[in-house]
PDB file of C-alpha atoms and ligand atoms in Angstrom:
ATOM      1  CA  UNK E 200     158.299  91.418 123.528  1.00 63.00           C
ATOM      2  CA  UNK E 201     159.475  93.400 126.601  1.00 63.00           C
ATOM      3  CA  UNK E 202     156.432  92.100 128.447  1.00 63.00           C
ATOM      4  CA  UNK E 203     157.839  88.753 127.889  1.00 69.00           C
ATOM      5  CA  UNK E 204     161.317  89.880 128.690  1.00 63.00           C
ATOM      6  CA  UNK E 205     160.247  90.675 132.193  1.00 60.00           C
ATOM      7  CA  UNK E 206     158.070  87.994 133.061  1.00 59.00           C
ATOM      8  CA  UNK E 207     161.340  85.671 131.942  1.00 61.00           C
ATOM      9  CA  UNK E 208     163.200  87.824 134.211  1.00 59.00           C
ATOM     10  CA  UNK E 209     160.541  87.948 137.333  1.00 57.00           C
ATOM     11  CA  UNK E 210     160.592  84.101 136.914  1.00 55.00           C
ATOM     12  CA  UNK E 211     163.592  83.318 136.683  1.00 55.00           C
ATOM     13  CA  UNK E 212     164.585  85.500 139.805  1.00 53.00           C
ATOM     14  CA  UNK E 213     161.531  83.992 141.828  1.00 51.00           C
ATOM     15  CA  UNK E 214     162.893  80.176 140.924  1.00 51.00           C
ATOM     16  CA  UNK E 215     166.641  81.336 142.227  1.00 52.00           C
ATOM     17  CA  UNK E 216     164.902  83.053 145.073  1.00 50.00           C
ATOM     18  CA  UNK E 217     162.989  79.934 145.920  1.00 50.00           C
ATOM     19  CA  UNK E 218     165.883  77.419 144.857  1.00 52.00           C
ATOM     20  CA  UNK E 219     168.050  78.951 147.123  1.00 74.00           C
ATOM     21  CA  UNK E 220     166.793  77.150 150.484  1.00 93.00           C
ATOM     22  CA  UNK E 221     167.031  74.167 151.642  1.00 96.00           C
ATOM     23  CA  UNK E 222     163.913  72.853 149.856  1.00 96.00           C
ATOM     24  CA  UNK E 223     162.082  69.814 148.971  1.00 97.00           C
ATOM     25  CA  UNK E 224     162.159  68.992 144.593  1.00 97.00           C
ATOM     26  CA  UNK E 225     158.987  67.273 144.732  1.00 98.00           C
ATOM     27  CA  UNK E 226     156.347  70.209 146.088  1.00 95.00           C
ATOM     28  CA  UNK E 227     153.378  67.913 145.585  1.00 97.00           C
ATOM     29  CA  UNK E 228     152.452  64.563 146.948  1.00 98.00           C
ATOM     30  CA  UNK E 229     148.916  62.284 146.702  1.00 98.00           C
ATOM     31  CA  UNK E 230     148.738  60.991 150.497  1.00 98.00           C
ATOM     32  CA  UNK E 231     148.286  57.432 150.566  1.00 97.00           C
ATOM     33  CA  UNK E 232     151.066  56.571 148.249  1.00 97.00           C
ATOM     34  CA  UNK E 233     155.105  56.597 148.375  1.00 97.00           C
ATOM     35  CA  UNK E 234     157.188  59.952 148.622  1.00 98.00           C
ATOM     36  CA  UNK E 235     160.839  60.244 147.858  1.00 98.00           C
ATOM     37  CA  UNK E 236     161.958  63.364 149.877  1.00 98.00           C
ATOM     38  CA  UNK E 237     164.714  65.300 148.008  1.00 98.00           C
ATOM     39  CA  UNK E 238     166.235  67.535 149.742  1.00 98.00           C
ATOM     40  CA  UNK E 239     168.248  69.864 147.900  1.00 98.00           C
ATOM     41  CA  UNK E 240     171.310  71.971 149.275  1.00 98.00           C
ATOM     42  CA  UNK E 241     172.436  74.628 147.432  1.00 98.00           C
ATOM     43  CA  UNK E 242     174.853  76.526 149.897  1.00 98.00           C
ATOM     44  CA  UNK E 243     176.331  76.434 153.223  1.00 97.00           C
ATOM     45  CA  UNK E 244     175.884  79.039 156.180  1.00 97.00           C
ATOM     46  CA  UNK E 245     177.000  82.244 155.209  1.00 95.00           C
ATOM     47  CA  UNK E 246     179.321  80.806 152.928  1.00 96.00           C
ATOM     48  CA  UNK E 247     180.755  78.187 155.454  1.00 98.00           C
ATOM     49  CA  UNK E 248     180.272  74.461 154.283  1.00 98.00           C
ATOM     50  CA  UNK E 249     177.691  71.993 155.900  1.00 98.00           C
ATOM     51  CA  UNK E 250     179.198  69.125 158.069  1.00 98.00           C
ATOM     52  CA  UNK E 251     175.629  68.014 158.828  1.00 98.00           C
ATOM     53  CA  UNK E 252     172.489  67.629 157.863  1.00 98.00           C
ATOM     54  CA  UNK E 253     169.499  66.723 159.935  1.00 98.00           C
ATOM     55  CA  UNK E 254     165.933  66.216 159.350  1.00 98.00           C
ATOM     56  CA  UNK E 255     163.131  65.741 161.782  1.00 98.00           C
ATOM     57  CA  UNK E 256     160.387  63.589 159.876  1.00 98.00           C
ATOM     58  CA  UNK E 257     156.574  65.010 159.935  1.00 98.00           C
ATOM     59  CA  UNK E 258     153.985  62.580 161.473  1.00 98.00           C
ATOM     60  CA  UNK E 259     152.600  60.339 159.464  1.00 98.00           C
ATOM     61  CA  UNK E 260     155.674  60.162 156.768  1.00 98.00           C
ATOM     62  CA  UNK E 261     156.215  56.449 157.349  1.00 98.00           C
ATOM     63  CA  UNK E 262     157.900  53.574 156.528  1.00 98.00           C
ATOM     64  CA  UNK E 263     160.991  55.910 156.456  1.00 98.00           C
ATOM     65  CA  UNK E 264     164.442  54.593 155.135  1.00 98.00           C
ATOM     66  CA  UNK E 265     167.483  57.292 154.434  1.00 98.00           C
ATOM     67  CA  UNK E 266     169.418  56.665 150.834  1.00 98.00           C
ATOM     68  CA  UNK E 267     173.103  56.169 152.240  1.00 97.00           C
ATOM     69  CA  UNK E 268     175.808  59.089 150.934  1.00 97.00           C
ATOM     70  CA  UNK E 269     179.518  58.399 149.846  1.00 97.00           C
ATOM     71  CA  UNK E 270     181.593  60.153 152.175  1.00 97.00           C
ATOM     72  CA  UNK E 271     179.165  60.568 154.943  1.00 98.00           C
ATOM     73  CA  UNK E 272     177.999  59.181 158.394  1.00 98.00           C
ATOM     74  CA  UNK E 273     174.329  58.169 158.243  1.00 98.00           C
ATOM     75  CA  UNK E 274     172.291  58.204 161.604  1.00 98.00           C
ATOM     76  CA  UNK E 275     168.735  57.293 162.179  1.00 98.00           C
ATOM     77  CA  UNK E 276     167.039  58.035 164.869  1.00 98.00           C
ATOM     78  CA  UNK E 277     163.936  56.085 166.010  1.00 98.00           C
ATOM     79  CA  UNK E 278     160.712  56.088 167.786  1.00 98.00           C
ATOM     80  CA  UNK E 279     156.566  55.563 168.204  1.00 97.00           C
ATOM     81  CA  UNK E 280     154.287  57.459 166.278  1.00 97.00           C
ATOM     82  CA  UNK E 281     151.605  59.003 167.904  1.00 97.00           C
ATOM     83  CA  UNK E 282     149.461  56.347 166.386  1.00 97.00           C
ATOM     84  CA  UNK E 283     149.174  53.163 164.713  1.00 97.00           C
ATOM     85  CA  UNK E 284     148.908  53.215 160.204  1.00 97.00           C
ATOM     86  CA  UNK E 285     148.392  51.031 157.746  1.00 96.00           C
ATOM     87  CA  UNK E 286     151.868  50.253 155.666  1.00 96.00           C
ATOM     88  CA  UNK E 287     150.957  48.219 152.809  1.00 92.00           C
ATOM     89  CA  UNK E 288     148.778  46.201 155.112  1.00 92.00           C
ATOM     90  CA  UNK E 289     150.467  46.109 158.231  1.00 94.00           C
ATOM     91  CA  UNK E 290     149.627  47.987 161.102  1.00 96.00           C
ATOM     92  CA  UNK E 291     152.641  49.820 162.555  1.00 97.00           C
ATOM     93  CA  UNK E 292     153.039  52.499 165.451  1.00 97.00           C
ATOM     94  CA  UNK E 293     156.817  53.160 165.302  1.00 97.00           C
ATOM     95  CA  UNK E 294     159.858  53.787 162.828  1.00 98.00           C
ATOM     96  CA  UNK E 295     162.006  56.878 162.114  1.00 98.00           C
ATOM     97  CA  UNK E 296     161.932  60.123 163.297  1.00 98.00           C
ATOM     98  CA  UNK E 297     165.149  61.848 162.533  1.00 98.00           C
ATOM     99  CA  UNK E 298     167.870  61.758 160.159  1.00 98.00           C
ATOM    100  CA  UNK E 299     171.449  62.951 160.387  1.00 98.00           C
ATOM    101  CA  UNK E 300     174.148  62.810 157.610  1.00 98.00           C
ATOM    102  CA  UNK E 301     177.109  63.894 158.689  1.00 98.00           C
ATOM    103  CA  UNK E 302     180.129  64.761 156.006  1.00 98.00           C
ATOM    104  CA  UNK E 303     181.708  67.958 154.088  1.00 98.00           C
ATOM    105  CA  UNK E 304     179.904  70.238 151.548  1.00 98.00           C
ATOM    106  CA  UNK E 305     181.479  73.046 150.426  1.00 98.00           C
ATOM    107  CA  UNK E 306     179.606  76.123 149.777  1.00 97.00           C
ATOM    108  CA  UNK E 307     180.355  75.632 146.546  1.00 97.00           C
ATOM    109  CA  UNK E 308     178.937  72.843 146.103  1.00 97.00           C
ATOM    110  CA  UNK E 309     175.511  72.033 145.485  1.00 97.00           C
ATOM    111  CA  UNK E 310     173.874  68.373 146.895  1.00 98.00           C
ATOM    112  CA  UNK E 311     171.081  66.420 148.010  1.00 98.00           C
ATOM    113  CA  UNK E 312     169.852  64.063 150.410  1.00 98.00           C
ATOM    114  CA  UNK E 313     167.265  61.895 149.959  1.00 98.00           C
ATOM    115  CA  UNK E 314     165.004  59.262 151.791  1.00 98.00           C
ATOM    116  CA  UNK E 315     161.548  57.407 150.658  1.00 98.00           C
ATOM    117  CA  UNK E 316     158.298  57.134 152.489  1.00 98.00           C
ATOM    118  CA  UNK E 317     155.154  56.581 152.559  1.00 98.00           C
ATOM    119  CA  UNK E 318     152.408  59.809 152.920  1.00 98.00           C
ATOM    120  CA  UNK E 319     149.693  57.966 154.741  1.00 97.00           C
ATOM    121  CA  UNK E 320     146.290  58.597 154.229  1.00 95.00           C
ATOM    122  CA  UNK E 321     145.203  59.968 156.913  1.00 96.00           C
ATOM    123  CA  UNK E 322     147.292  63.424 156.702  1.00 98.00           C
ATOM    124  CA  UNK E 323     145.055  66.556 156.191  1.00 96.00           C
ATOM    125  CA  UNK E 324     144.431  66.932 152.373  1.00 97.00           C
ATOM    126  CA  UNK E 325     145.193  70.620 151.344  1.00 94.00           C
ATOM    127  CA  UNK E 326     147.817  70.868 154.025  1.00 94.00           C
ATOM    128  CA  UNK E 327     151.512  71.514 154.354  1.00 95.00           C
ATOM    129  CA  UNK E 328     153.994  68.810 155.877  1.00 97.00           C
ATOM    130  CA  UNK E 329     156.735  70.398 157.007  1.00 97.00           C
ATOM    131  CA  UNK E 330     160.417  68.259 158.018  1.00 98.00           C
ATOM    132  CA  UNK E 331     162.081  70.853 159.860  1.00 98.00           C
ATOM    133  CA  UNK E 332     166.066  70.773 159.063  1.00 98.00           C
ATOM    134  CA  UNK E 333     168.807  71.690 161.014  1.00 98.00           C
ATOM    135  CA  UNK E 334     172.206  72.728 159.060  1.00 98.00           C
ATOM    136  CA  UNK E 335     175.117  72.496 160.855  1.00 98.00           C
ATOM    137  CA  UNK E 336     178.197  74.368 159.352  1.00 98.00           C
ATOM    138  CA  UNK E 337     182.057  74.600 159.981  1.00 98.00           C
ATOM    139  CA  UNK E 338     181.030  78.170 161.183  1.00 97.00           C
ATOM    140  CA  UNK E 339     177.602  78.533 162.404  1.00 97.00           C
ATOM    141  CA  UNK E 340     173.962  76.662 162.203  1.00 98.00           C
ATOM    142  CA  UNK E 341     171.005  77.192 160.314  1.00 98.00           C
ATOM    143  CA  UNK E 342     167.745  76.230 161.226  1.00 97.00           C
ATOM    144  CA  UNK E 343     165.360  75.777 158.326  1.00 97.00           C
ATOM    145  CA  UNK E 344     162.299  75.285 160.650  1.00 97.00           C
ATOM    146  CA  UNK E 345     159.881  78.271 160.190  1.00 96.00           C
ATOM    147  CA  UNK E 346     156.242  77.779 158.894  1.00 95.00           C
ATOM    148  CA  UNK E 347     154.692  80.492 157.100  1.00 91.00           C
ATOM    149  CA  UNK E 348     151.497  81.688 157.672  1.00 89.00           C
ATOM    150  CA  UNK E 349     148.622  79.190 156.160  1.00 83.00           C
ATOM    151  CA  UNK E 350     148.275  80.032 152.442  1.00 79.00           C
ATOM    152  CA  UNK E 351     151.726  82.189 153.006  1.00 84.00           C
ATOM    153  CA  UNK E 352     154.582  82.308 150.114  1.00 83.00           C
ATOM    154  CA  UNK E 353     157.706  80.420 151.757  1.00 80.00           C
ATOM    155  CA  UNK E 354     159.640  83.625 151.249  1.00 83.00           C
ATOM    156  CA  UNK E 355     157.220  85.446 153.956  1.00 90.00           C
ATOM    157  CA  UNK E 356     159.526  83.702 156.402  1.00 93.00           C
ATOM    158  CA  UNK E 357     163.384  83.740 156.458  1.00 93.00           C
ATOM    159  CA  UNK E 358     164.197  80.259 157.267  1.00 95.00           C
ATOM    160  CA  UNK E 359     161.389  78.413 155.951  1.00 95.00           C
ATOM    161  CA  UNK E 360     160.876  74.942 156.778  1.00 96.00           C
ATOM    162  CA  UNK E 361     161.255  72.308 153.475  1.00 97.00           C
ATOM    163  CA  UNK E 362     157.197  71.193 152.889  1.00 96.00           C
ATOM    164  CA  UNK E 363     155.046  69.585 150.592  1.00 97.00           C
ATOM    165  CA  UNK E 364     151.797  70.006 149.634  1.00 95.00           C
ATOM    166  CA  UNK E 365     149.273  67.582 150.581  1.00 97.00           C
ATOM    167  CA  UNK E 366     146.951  66.304 147.605  1.00 98.00           C
ATOM    168  CA  UNK E 367     143.973  63.712 147.817  1.00 97.00           C
ATOM    169  CA  UNK E 368     144.477  59.987 147.428  1.00 91.00           C
ATOM    170  CA  UNK E 369     142.805  60.017 143.882  1.00 74.00           C
TER     171      UNK E 369
HETATM  172 CU1   CU K 279     169.280  79.945 150.880  1.00 53.19          CU
END
């Protein structure tokens, strides 16, 4: 009985810690398939409201489109990919490389920022795909851009970049 309670408490603690950063809702996805990236923002910068969220799109995540958000200004940056990719039978070599949402999210509130895209089937299976995020606040900035050592816990670094684990196509 006590063991069960301790395990539940440990689970809740881990979930809370992992959830307490800017993270992706879905943390594993198959290459060669569509992927909806949902960025969860559970707090501001040391209590200060978030006024801008800038997301850098990793190479290999193609055909990206952001979801507009009421009350937020949306800017997208487009650029060349490092190589050509196949997207549903079409060869493409450029697309969205950064998405910025500008608005105001008080620290007391939680919100999600969404985009849809395609994980190219040339991405390396078993690796993590990182989406560096810069969170600008009324006071201060937090850069969620750190990449833990291979296989290490995301919490081994202070500001882990949101990431998704790449799974085999089938
Ligand atoms: Cu946090």
